[in-house]
Short mmCIF file of N, CA and C in Angstrom, two decimals:
data_model
loop_
_atom_site.label_atom_id
_atom_site.label_comp_id
_atom_site.label_asym_id
_atom_site.label_seq_id
_atom_site.Cartn_x
_atom_site.Cartn_y
_atom_site.Cartn_z
N MET A 164 106.52 72.24 99.99
CA MET A 164 107.31 73.78 99.22
C MET A 164 108.14 73.99 99.56
N ILE A 165 109.72 74.08 98.88
CA ILE A 165 110.63 74.76 98.94
C ILE A 165 110.55 76.54 99.60
N ASP A 166 111.25 76.49 100.13
CA ASP A 166 111.51 78.42 100.70
C ASP A 166 112.47 78.67 99.67
N TYR A 167 112.60 79.49 98.83
CA TYR A 167 113.63 80.22 98.38
C TYR A 167 113.95 81.18 99.32
N GLU A 168 112.56 81.72 99.06
CA GLU A 168 113.22 83.28 100.55
C GLU A 168 114.54 83.57 100.57
N ASP A 169 115.85 82.64 101.07
CA ASP A 169 116.60 82.63 101.48
C ASP A 169 117.91 82.81 100.29
N ARG A 170 117.76 82.74 99.05
CA ARG A 170 117.90 82.70 97.64
C ARG A 170 117.57 83.90 97.00
N ILE A 171 116.97 84.51 97.17
CA ILE A 171 116.14 85.84 96.87
C ILE A 171 116.13 87.20 96.66
N THR A 172 117.37 87.84 96.48
CA THR A 172 116.63 89.27 96.48
C THR A 172 116.21 90.17 95.95
N VAL A 173 115.75 91.36 97.08
CA VAL A 173 114.86 92.05 96.19
C VAL A 173 115.95 93.58 95.96
N VAL A 174 116.38 93.99 95.15
CA VAL A 174 116.74 95.78 95.17
C VAL A 174 115.55 96.51 94.86
N GLN A 175 115.53 97.54 95.61
CA GLN A 175 114.92 98.97 94.77
C GLN A 175 115.97 99.58 93.73
N GLY A 176 115.66 100.36 92.47
CA GLY A 176 116.34 100.82 92.39
C GLY A 176 115.61 101.36 90.84
N ASP A 177 116.03 102.24 90.03
CA ASP A 177 115.36 102.09 88.83
C ASP A 177 115.58 100.89 87.47
N ALA A 178 114.31 100.94 87.18
CA ALA A 178 114.30 99.18 86.08
C ALA A 178 115.22 99.89 85.01
N THR A 179 115.22 101.12 84.79
CA THR A 179 115.57 101.68 83.09
C THR A 179 116.72 102.53 83.54
N SER A 180 117.90 102.44 84.61
CA SER A 180 118.57 102.95 84.43
C SER A 180 119.86 102.25 84.92
N ALA A 181 121.27 101.84 84.01
CA ALA A 181 122.09 101.18 83.73
C ALA A 181 122.39 101.56 85.01
N ASP A 182 123.27 102.60 85.83
CA ASP A 182 124.08 102.51 86.70
C ASP A 182 123.21 101.83 88.13
N ASP A 183 122.53 101.74 88.17
CA ASP A 183 121.17 101.26 89.49
C ASP A 183 121.81 99.39 89.11
N ILE A 184 121.56 99.51 87.40
CA ILE A 184 121.55 98.28 87.80
C ILE A 184 122.83 97.47 87.84
N ALA A 185 123.71 97.93 87.36
CA ALA A 185 125.36 97.75 87.27
C ALA A 185 125.76 97.82 89.30
N LYS A 186 124.96 98.60 90.12
CA LYS A 186 125.34 98.66 91.18
C LYS A 186 124.73 96.69 91.65
N ILE A 187 124.27 96.66 91.08
CA ILE A 187 123.51 94.92 91.34
C ILE A 187 124.45 93.50 90.75
N ILE A 188 124.40 93.74 89.37
CA ILE A 188 123.97 93.17 88.77
C ILE A 188 125.68 91.89 88.57
N ASP A 189 126.93 92.13 89.23
CA ASP A 189 127.94 91.12 89.87
C ASP A 189 127.53 90.65 91.00
N LYS A 190 126.53 90.80 91.98
CA LYS A 190 126.35 89.81 93.23
C LYS A 190 125.03 88.83 92.46
N VAL A 191 124.76 88.91 91.70
CA VAL A 191 123.50 88.03 91.29
C VAL A 191 124.04 86.73 90.35
N ASP A 192 123.61 85.46 90.38
CA ASP A 192 123.92 84.50 89.55
C ASP A 192 122.72 84.76 88.22
N VAL A 193 121.11 85.31 88.66
CA VAL A 193 120.06 85.41 87.55
C VAL A 193 119.65 86.84 87.57
N LEU A 194 119.44 86.92 86.88
CA LEU A 194 118.73 87.82 86.83
C LEU A 194 116.95 88.90 86.41
N VAL A 195 116.04 88.85 86.67
CA VAL A 195 114.24 88.58 86.23
C VAL A 195 114.38 89.57 86.55
N HIS A 196 113.35 89.78 85.47
CA HIS A 196 113.25 91.33 83.97
C HIS A 196 111.78 90.57 84.77
N CYS A 197 111.14 91.39 85.05
CA CYS A 197 109.37 90.89 85.08
C CYS A 197 108.98 92.55 84.96
N VAL A 198 109.03 93.56 85.40
CA VAL A 198 108.75 94.82 85.19
C VAL A 198 107.26 95.29 84.13
N SER A 199 106.19 95.74 84.48
CA SER A 199 105.17 95.78 84.03
C SER A 199 104.23 97.12 84.11
N VAL A 200 103.81 97.78 82.83
CA VAL A 200 103.26 98.31 83.21
C VAL A 200 101.43 97.87 83.65
N PRO A 201 100.24 99.03 84.84
CA PRO A 201 99.03 98.66 84.03
C PRO A 201 97.61 98.81 83.24
N LEU A 202 97.22 98.14 82.98
CA LEU A 202 96.41 98.31 82.04
C LEU A 202 96.15 99.46 81.82
N GLN A 203 95.73 100.37 82.22
CA GLN A 203 95.57 101.60 81.69
C GLN A 203 96.98 103.30 82.40
N HIS A 204 97.79 102.57 80.79
CA HIS A 204 98.96 103.08 80.96
C HIS A 204 98.99 104.74 79.80
N GLU A 205 100.07 105.17 80.75
CA GLU A 205 100.74 106.74 79.96
C GLU A 205 101.03 105.84 78.11
N LYS A 206 100.73 106.03 77.37
CA LYS A 206 100.21 105.04 76.07
C LYS A 206 101.44 106.41 75.15
N PRO A 207 102.70 105.39 74.54
CA PRO A 207 102.69 104.41 73.82
C PRO A 207 103.65 104.37 75.23
N THR A 208 104.16 103.39 75.75
CA THR A 208 105.18 103.01 76.41
C THR A 208 106.34 102.08 75.83
N HIS A 209 107.05 102.77 76.68
CA HIS A 209 108.83 102.54 76.59
C HIS A 209 109.72 101.20 77.55
N LEU A 210 108.86 101.34 78.34
CA LEU A 210 109.39 100.67 79.59
C LEU A 210 109.98 99.46 79.69
N TYR A 211 109.38 98.79 78.65
CA TYR A 211 110.10 96.65 78.62
C TYR A 211 111.56 97.51 77.77
N SER A 212 111.75 98.45 76.69
CA SER A 212 112.91 98.19 76.00
C SER A 212 114.30 98.77 77.07
N GLN A 213 113.30 99.61 77.54
CA GLN A 213 114.49 100.49 77.92
C GLN A 213 115.25 100.20 79.41
N THR A 214 114.28 98.85 80.46
CA THR A 214 114.70 98.19 81.48
C THR A 214 115.70 97.52 79.79
N THR A 215 115.23 96.58 79.12
CA THR A 215 116.18 95.54 78.32
C THR A 215 117.36 96.38 78.55
N GLN A 216 117.30 97.51 77.83
CA GLN A 216 118.69 98.29 77.19
C GLN A 216 119.48 98.93 78.28
N ALA A 217 119.22 99.64 79.77
CA ALA A 217 119.29 99.38 80.82
C ALA A 217 120.90 98.46 81.10
N ILE A 218 119.95 96.65 80.67
CA ILE A 218 120.36 95.52 81.57
C ILE A 218 121.92 95.69 80.78
N ILE A 219 121.21 95.56 79.50
CA ILE A 219 122.60 95.12 78.22
C ILE A 219 123.44 96.52 78.73
N ASP A 220 123.69 97.10 78.56
CA ASP A 220 124.52 98.51 79.06
C ASP A 220 125.02 98.51 80.10
N ALA A 221 123.90 97.74 81.77
CA ALA A 221 124.85 97.70 82.95
C ALA A 221 125.95 95.88 82.67
N ARG A 222 125.53 95.03 82.09
CA ARG A 222 126.41 93.81 81.67
C ARG A 222 127.47 94.03 81.56
N PRO A 223 128.27 93.63 83.23
CA PRO A 223 129.67 93.33 82.02
C PRO A 223 130.19 92.37 80.74
N HIS A 224 130.67 92.39 79.72
CA HIS A 224 131.40 91.41 79.11
C HIS A 224 131.48 90.82 79.30
N GLU A 225 132.72 89.93 80.45
CA GLU A 225 132.97 89.26 80.70
C GLU A 225 132.28 87.60 81.58
N SER A 226 130.65 88.70 81.98
CA SER A 226 130.08 88.39 82.84
C SER A 226 128.90 86.92 81.93
N THR A 227 129.12 85.83 82.18
CA THR A 227 128.19 85.03 82.17
C THR A 227 126.40 85.13 83.32
N LYS A 228 125.95 86.00 83.39
CA LYS A 228 124.79 85.67 84.16
C LYS A 228 124.16 85.31 83.44
N GLN A 229 122.53 85.18 83.49
CA GLN A 229 121.93 84.53 82.84
C GLN A 229 120.42 85.91 83.30
N LEU A 230 119.37 86.01 82.75
CA LEU A 230 118.33 86.97 82.25
C LEU A 230 117.54 86.38 81.79
N ILE A 231 116.10 86.34 83.07
CA ILE A 231 115.21 85.47 83.02
C ILE A 231 114.60 86.97 82.27
N VAL A 232 113.37 86.77 81.45
CA VAL A 232 112.79 87.65 80.89
C VAL A 232 111.00 87.96 80.97
N MET A 233 110.11 87.77 81.76
CA MET A 233 109.20 87.68 81.98
C MET A 233 108.26 88.33 80.98
N SER A 234 107.22 88.14 80.09
CA SER A 234 107.07 88.85 78.72
C SER A 234 105.38 87.70 78.82
N ASN A 235 104.95 87.67 79.60
CA ASN A 235 103.34 87.40 79.09
C ASN A 235 102.40 87.93 78.57
N THR A 236 102.56 88.94 77.93
CA THR A 236 101.80 89.80 76.36
C THR A 236 103.36 88.56 75.07
N GLY A 237 104.27 89.35 75.29
CA GLY A 237 104.87 88.58 74.07
C GLY A 237 104.54 89.51 72.45
N THR A 238 106.20 89.08 72.22
CA THR A 238 105.25 89.45 70.87
C THR A 238 104.80 88.46 69.99
N GLN A 239 103.77 89.41 69.43
CA GLN A 239 103.04 88.82 68.18
C GLN A 239 101.68 87.91 69.05
N HIS A 240 101.67 88.01 70.57
CA HIS A 240 101.13 86.98 71.09
C HIS A 240 100.02 87.49 70.77
N GLY A 241 98.86 88.12 71.47
CA GLY A 241 97.80 88.53 71.27
C GLY A 241 97.46 88.66 69.36
N ARG A 242 98.74 88.96 68.89
CA ARG A 242 98.26 89.12 67.55
C ARG A 242 97.69 88.53 66.78
N LYS A 243 98.10 87.05 67.44
CA LYS A 243 97.80 85.41 66.91
C LYS A 243 96.28 85.56 67.16
N LEU A 244 95.24 86.24 67.83
CA LEU A 244 93.85 86.30 68.85
C LEU A 244 93.20 86.24 68.01
N PRO A 245 91.87 84.85 67.80
CA PRO A 245 90.50 85.04 66.89
C PRO A 245 90.44 86.81 66.57
N ARG A 246 89.77 87.43 65.85
CA ARG A 246 89.50 88.90 65.38
C ARG A 246 88.73 89.98 66.66
N PRO A 247 87.76 89.34 66.90
CA PRO A 247 87.89 90.22 67.92
C PRO A 247 88.44 90.04 69.01
N ALA A 248 88.97 89.48 69.84
CA ALA A 248 89.72 89.22 71.00
C ALA A 248 90.42 89.98 70.31
N ASN A 249 91.33 90.46 69.53
CA ASN A 249 92.53 91.04 68.67
C ASN A 249 92.10 92.63 68.55
N LEU A 250 90.91 92.63 68.68
CA LEU A 250 90.54 94.13 68.55
C LEU A 250 90.67 94.76 69.58
N VAL A 251 90.28 93.90 70.29
CA VAL A 251 90.76 94.47 71.80
C VAL A 251 91.46 94.91 72.82
N TYR A 252 92.42 93.41 72.04
CA TYR A 252 94.31 93.28 72.57
C TYR A 252 94.39 94.61 72.00
N GLU A 253 94.38 95.09 70.55
CA GLU A 253 94.91 95.84 70.09
C GLU A 253 95.12 97.75 70.81
N LYS A 254 93.93 97.58 71.39
CA LYS A 254 92.93 99.03 71.56
C LYS A 254 93.80 99.10 72.82
N MET A 255 94.29 97.99 73.90
CA MET A 255 94.12 97.96 74.98
C MET A 255 95.88 97.92 75.25
N LEU A 256 96.45 96.85 75.04
CA LEU A 256 98.22 96.06 74.89
C LEU A 256 98.72 96.46 73.38
N GLY A 257 98.28 97.25 72.60
CA GLY A 257 98.97 97.36 71.09
C GLY A 257 100.07 98.16 71.15
N ASP A 258 99.95 98.75 71.94
CA ASP A 258 101.83 99.17 72.98
C ASP A 258 102.49 99.05 73.70
N VAL A 259 102.19 97.69 74.10
CA VAL A 259 102.69 96.88 74.93
C VAL A 259 103.65 96.50 73.98
N ALA A 260 103.11 95.85 73.14
CA ALA A 260 103.14 94.37 72.66
C ALA A 260 104.61 95.41 71.21
N ASP A 261 103.67 96.16 70.50
CA ASP A 261 104.85 97.04 70.33
C ASP A 261 106.67 97.43 70.78
N ASP A 262 106.57 97.12 72.62
CA ASP A 262 107.40 97.62 72.33
C ASP A 262 107.98 96.26 73.01
N LYS A 263 107.69 95.38 73.29
CA LYS A 263 108.32 94.33 73.61
C LYS A 263 109.08 93.25 71.89
N GLU A 264 108.38 93.73 71.40
CA GLU A 264 108.61 92.94 69.90
C GLU A 264 109.98 94.17 70.15
N LYS A 265 110.13 95.33 70.15
CA LYS A 265 111.00 95.95 70.42
C LYS A 265 112.30 95.64 71.62
N GLU A 266 112.32 95.14 72.41
CA GLU A 266 113.13 94.49 74.23
C GLU A 266 113.28 93.47 73.04
N GLU A 267 112.61 93.04 72.75
CA GLU A 267 113.10 91.00 71.87
C GLU A 267 114.54 91.49 70.82
N GLU A 268 114.65 92.33 70.79
CA GLU A 268 114.80 92.87 68.86
C GLU A 268 116.39 92.61 70.04
N LEU A 269 116.11 94.13 71.00
CA LEU A 269 117.59 94.51 71.24
C LEU A 269 118.04 92.94 71.89
N LEU A 270 117.52 92.17 72.28
CA LEU A 270 118.07 90.64 73.10
C LEU A 270 118.89 89.64 72.29
N GLN A 271 117.67 89.46 71.29
CA GLN A 271 118.49 88.99 69.32
C GLN A 271 119.64 89.65 69.65
N LYS A 272 120.52 90.57 69.37
CA LYS A 272 121.07 91.56 69.00
C LYS A 272 122.03 91.62 69.66
N SER A 273 121.78 91.21 71.26
CA SER A 273 122.91 91.34 72.51
C SER A 273 123.06 89.85 73.06
N SER A 274 124.92 89.59 73.34
CA SER A 274 125.10 88.92 73.65
C SER A 274 124.45 87.83 75.02
N LEU A 275 123.65 88.62 75.39
CA LEU A 275 122.76 88.10 77.10
C LEU A 275 123.02 86.25 76.95
N PRO A 276 122.85 85.49 77.93
CA PRO A 276 122.19 84.15 77.30
C PRO A 276 120.79 84.88 78.84
N ARG A 277 120.26 84.07 78.37
CA ARG A 277 118.47 84.55 78.19
C ARG A 277 117.45 83.61 78.16
N THR A 278 116.74 83.43 78.95
CA THR A 278 114.96 83.11 78.52
C THR A 278 114.07 83.71 78.61
N ILE A 279 112.78 84.13 77.70
CA ILE A 279 111.71 84.89 77.46
C ILE A 279 110.72 83.67 77.94
N ILE A 280 109.82 83.86 78.97
CA ILE A 280 108.88 83.40 79.93
C ILE A 280 107.80 83.86 79.17
N LYS A 281 107.07 83.53 78.11
CA LYS A 281 105.88 84.16 77.53
C LYS A 281 104.07 82.83 77.68
N SER A 282 103.94 83.56 78.61
CA SER A 282 102.75 83.00 79.56
C SER A 282 101.30 83.40 79.21
N PRO A 283 100.31 82.30 78.90
CA PRO A 283 99.28 82.65 79.01
C PRO A 283 98.42 83.29 79.67
N ILE A 284 97.31 83.57 79.97
CA ILE A 284 96.63 85.14 81.42
C ILE A 284 96.97 84.13 82.58
N LEU A 285 97.39 85.27 83.19
CA LEU A 285 97.77 85.31 84.86
C LEU A 285 97.03 84.84 85.88
N THR A 286 96.83 84.29 86.39
CA THR A 286 95.32 84.08 87.87
C THR A 286 96.18 84.17 88.87
N ASN A 287 95.53 83.96 89.99
CA ASN A 287 96.27 83.86 91.51
C ASN A 287 95.85 82.52 92.28
N GLY A 288 96.10 81.61 91.54
CA GLY A 288 96.31 80.31 91.78
C GLY A 288 96.83 79.24 92.27
N ASP A 289 96.42 78.09 92.77
CA ASP A 289 98.29 77.64 93.16
C ASP A 289 99.00 77.13 91.94
N VAL A 290 99.96 76.17 92.58
CA VAL A 290 101.06 75.61 91.27
C VAL A 290 100.70 74.55 90.97
N THR A 291 100.51 74.14 89.66
CA THR A 291 100.37 73.65 88.68
C THR A 291 101.67 72.58 87.83
N ASP A 292 101.08 71.54 87.49
CA ASP A 292 102.48 71.14 85.95
C ASP A 292 102.13 71.90 85.17
N TYR A 293 103.09 72.00 84.06
CA TYR A 293 103.06 73.60 83.28
C TYR A 293 104.38 72.37 82.09
N ASP A 294 104.11 72.81 81.23
CA ASP A 294 104.28 72.31 79.95
C ASP A 294 105.09 73.42 79.03
N LEU A 295 106.92 73.26 79.02
CA LEU A 295 107.43 74.48 78.09
C LEU A 295 107.36 74.08 76.85
N ARG A 296 107.12 74.77 76.39
CA ARG A 296 106.67 75.03 74.87
C ARG A 296 107.88 75.55 73.99
N ASN A 297 108.24 75.98 72.76
CA ASN A 297 108.73 76.66 71.44
C ASN A 297 107.29 77.51 71.34
N PHE A 298 107.82 78.75 71.55
CA PHE A 298 106.58 80.41 70.80
C PHE A 298 105.91 80.05 70.33
N GLU A 299 106.50 79.43 68.98
CA GLU A 299 106.37 79.02 67.32
C GLU A 299 104.61 78.03 67.56
N ASP A 300 105.22 77.33 68.17
CA ASP A 300 104.55 75.61 68.15
C ASP A 300 103.57 76.08 69.20
N TYR A 301 102.90 76.96 70.03
CA TYR A 301 102.08 77.88 70.69
C TYR A 301 100.87 78.38 69.80
N SER A 302 99.62 77.94 70.83
CA SER A 302 98.32 78.72 69.58
C SER A 302 98.23 79.69 70.65
N PRO A 303 97.73 80.91 71.10
CA PRO A 303 97.40 81.44 72.53
C PRO A 303 95.60 81.26 72.00
N SER A 304 95.06 81.23 72.89
CA SER A 304 93.46 81.39 73.22
C SER A 304 93.16 82.10 74.65
N VAL A 305 91.77 82.86 74.63
CA VAL A 305 91.49 83.84 75.70
C VAL A 305 91.23 83.10 76.63
N PHE A 306 91.39 81.39 76.63
CA PHE A 306 90.46 80.43 77.79
C PHE A 306 92.32 79.87 78.92
N HIS A 307 93.45 80.10 78.30
CA HIS A 307 94.81 79.64 78.56
C HIS A 307 94.96 80.35 79.32
N HIS A 308 95.07 79.84 80.88
CA HIS A 308 95.90 80.70 82.04
C HIS A 308 97.16 79.58 82.47
N ILE A 309 97.37 80.54 83.67
CA ILE A 309 98.54 80.27 84.40
C ILE A 309 98.99 80.51 85.35
N SER A 310 99.22 80.06 87.13
CA SER A 310 99.49 81.13 88.07
C SER A 310 100.78 81.64 88.45
N ARG A 311 100.73 82.69 89.02
CA ARG A 311 101.87 82.99 88.94
C ARG A 311 102.42 82.51 89.77
N LYS A 312 102.16 81.46 90.86
CA LYS A 312 102.74 81.21 91.07
C LYS A 312 103.07 80.04 90.35
N THR A 313 103.16 79.44 89.38
CA THR A 313 103.50 78.46 88.71
C THR A 313 104.71 79.25 87.81
N ILE A 314 104.83 80.49 87.09
CA ILE A 314 105.49 80.85 87.00
C ILE A 314 106.42 81.61 87.26
N ALA A 315 106.75 81.75 88.98
CA ALA A 315 107.29 81.51 89.48
C ALA A 315 108.17 80.21 89.52
N LYS A 316 107.74 79.35 90.09
CA LYS A 316 108.50 77.33 90.37
C LYS A 316 109.14 77.40 88.47
N VAL A 317 108.43 78.31 87.77
CA VAL A 317 108.80 78.30 86.83
C VAL A 317 110.72 78.68 86.09
N ILE A 318 109.98 79.54 86.52
CA ILE A 318 111.64 81.10 86.95
C ILE A 318 112.40 79.84 87.82
N VAL A 319 112.24 79.80 89.27
CA VAL A 319 113.33 79.53 89.04
C VAL A 319 113.93 77.97 89.24
N ASN A 320 112.73 77.38 88.59
CA ASN A 320 113.51 75.98 87.95
C ASN A 320 115.03 76.41 86.98
N ILE A 321 113.95 77.02 85.62
CA ILE A 321 115.63 77.10 84.84
C ILE A 321 116.47 78.40 84.93
N ALA A 322 116.06 79.14 86.69
CA ALA A 322 117.29 79.70 87.30
C ALA A 322 118.24 78.11 88.23
N GLU A 323 117.78 77.26 88.58
CA GLU A 323 118.50 76.28 89.32
C GLU A 323 119.84 75.10 87.89
N LYS A 324 118.61 75.70 87.04
CA LYS A 324 119.46 74.48 85.43
C LYS A 324 120.23 75.03 85.02
N HIS A 325 119.86 76.79 84.96
CA HIS A 325 120.76 77.85 83.61
C HIS A 325 120.57 77.00 83.24
N GLU A 326 119.04 77.23 82.08
CA GLU A 326 119.35 76.30 80.91
C GLU A 326 118.27 77.72 79.63
N HIS A 327 118.91 77.92 79.15
CA HIS A 327 118.66 79.68 77.91
C HIS A 327 117.24 78.21 77.45
N LEU A 328 116.47 79.29 77.64
CA LEU A 328 115.08 78.90 76.18
C LEU A 328 114.70 79.37 75.16
#
């Protein structure tokens, strides 16, 4: 297994602050946006769209930085589930999906080179093979899952190739 620790810099700051993001954006090749709210969060949440807006506001126009957005809930993701699962999803995460839809609208209006990763349910398992596909071609299921370690591998592979998916 390849160790990437020497190539990853973790910084502290407010993800919704364009000033905090502006302090580091010129020092990075790839910016990974993977903020999250706990399952029991204050509703409605605006964390995702506020973070994305801060990144857009902080980004120098001449920059060609790559943004990778982790969106395991994803727009319309849970809303494609079978009806019983969809009812639970809407009760627990409907506001998150609403904010992620707003986030994606912001990204579509921006010129940021970006990749949005919409994974199925995350686990703490080992790294496995993975299949990248267009979200429109994916049929969500409550049985689909992928490990966080595999998602980390996906992020690193995308960042190294500077692909925009």
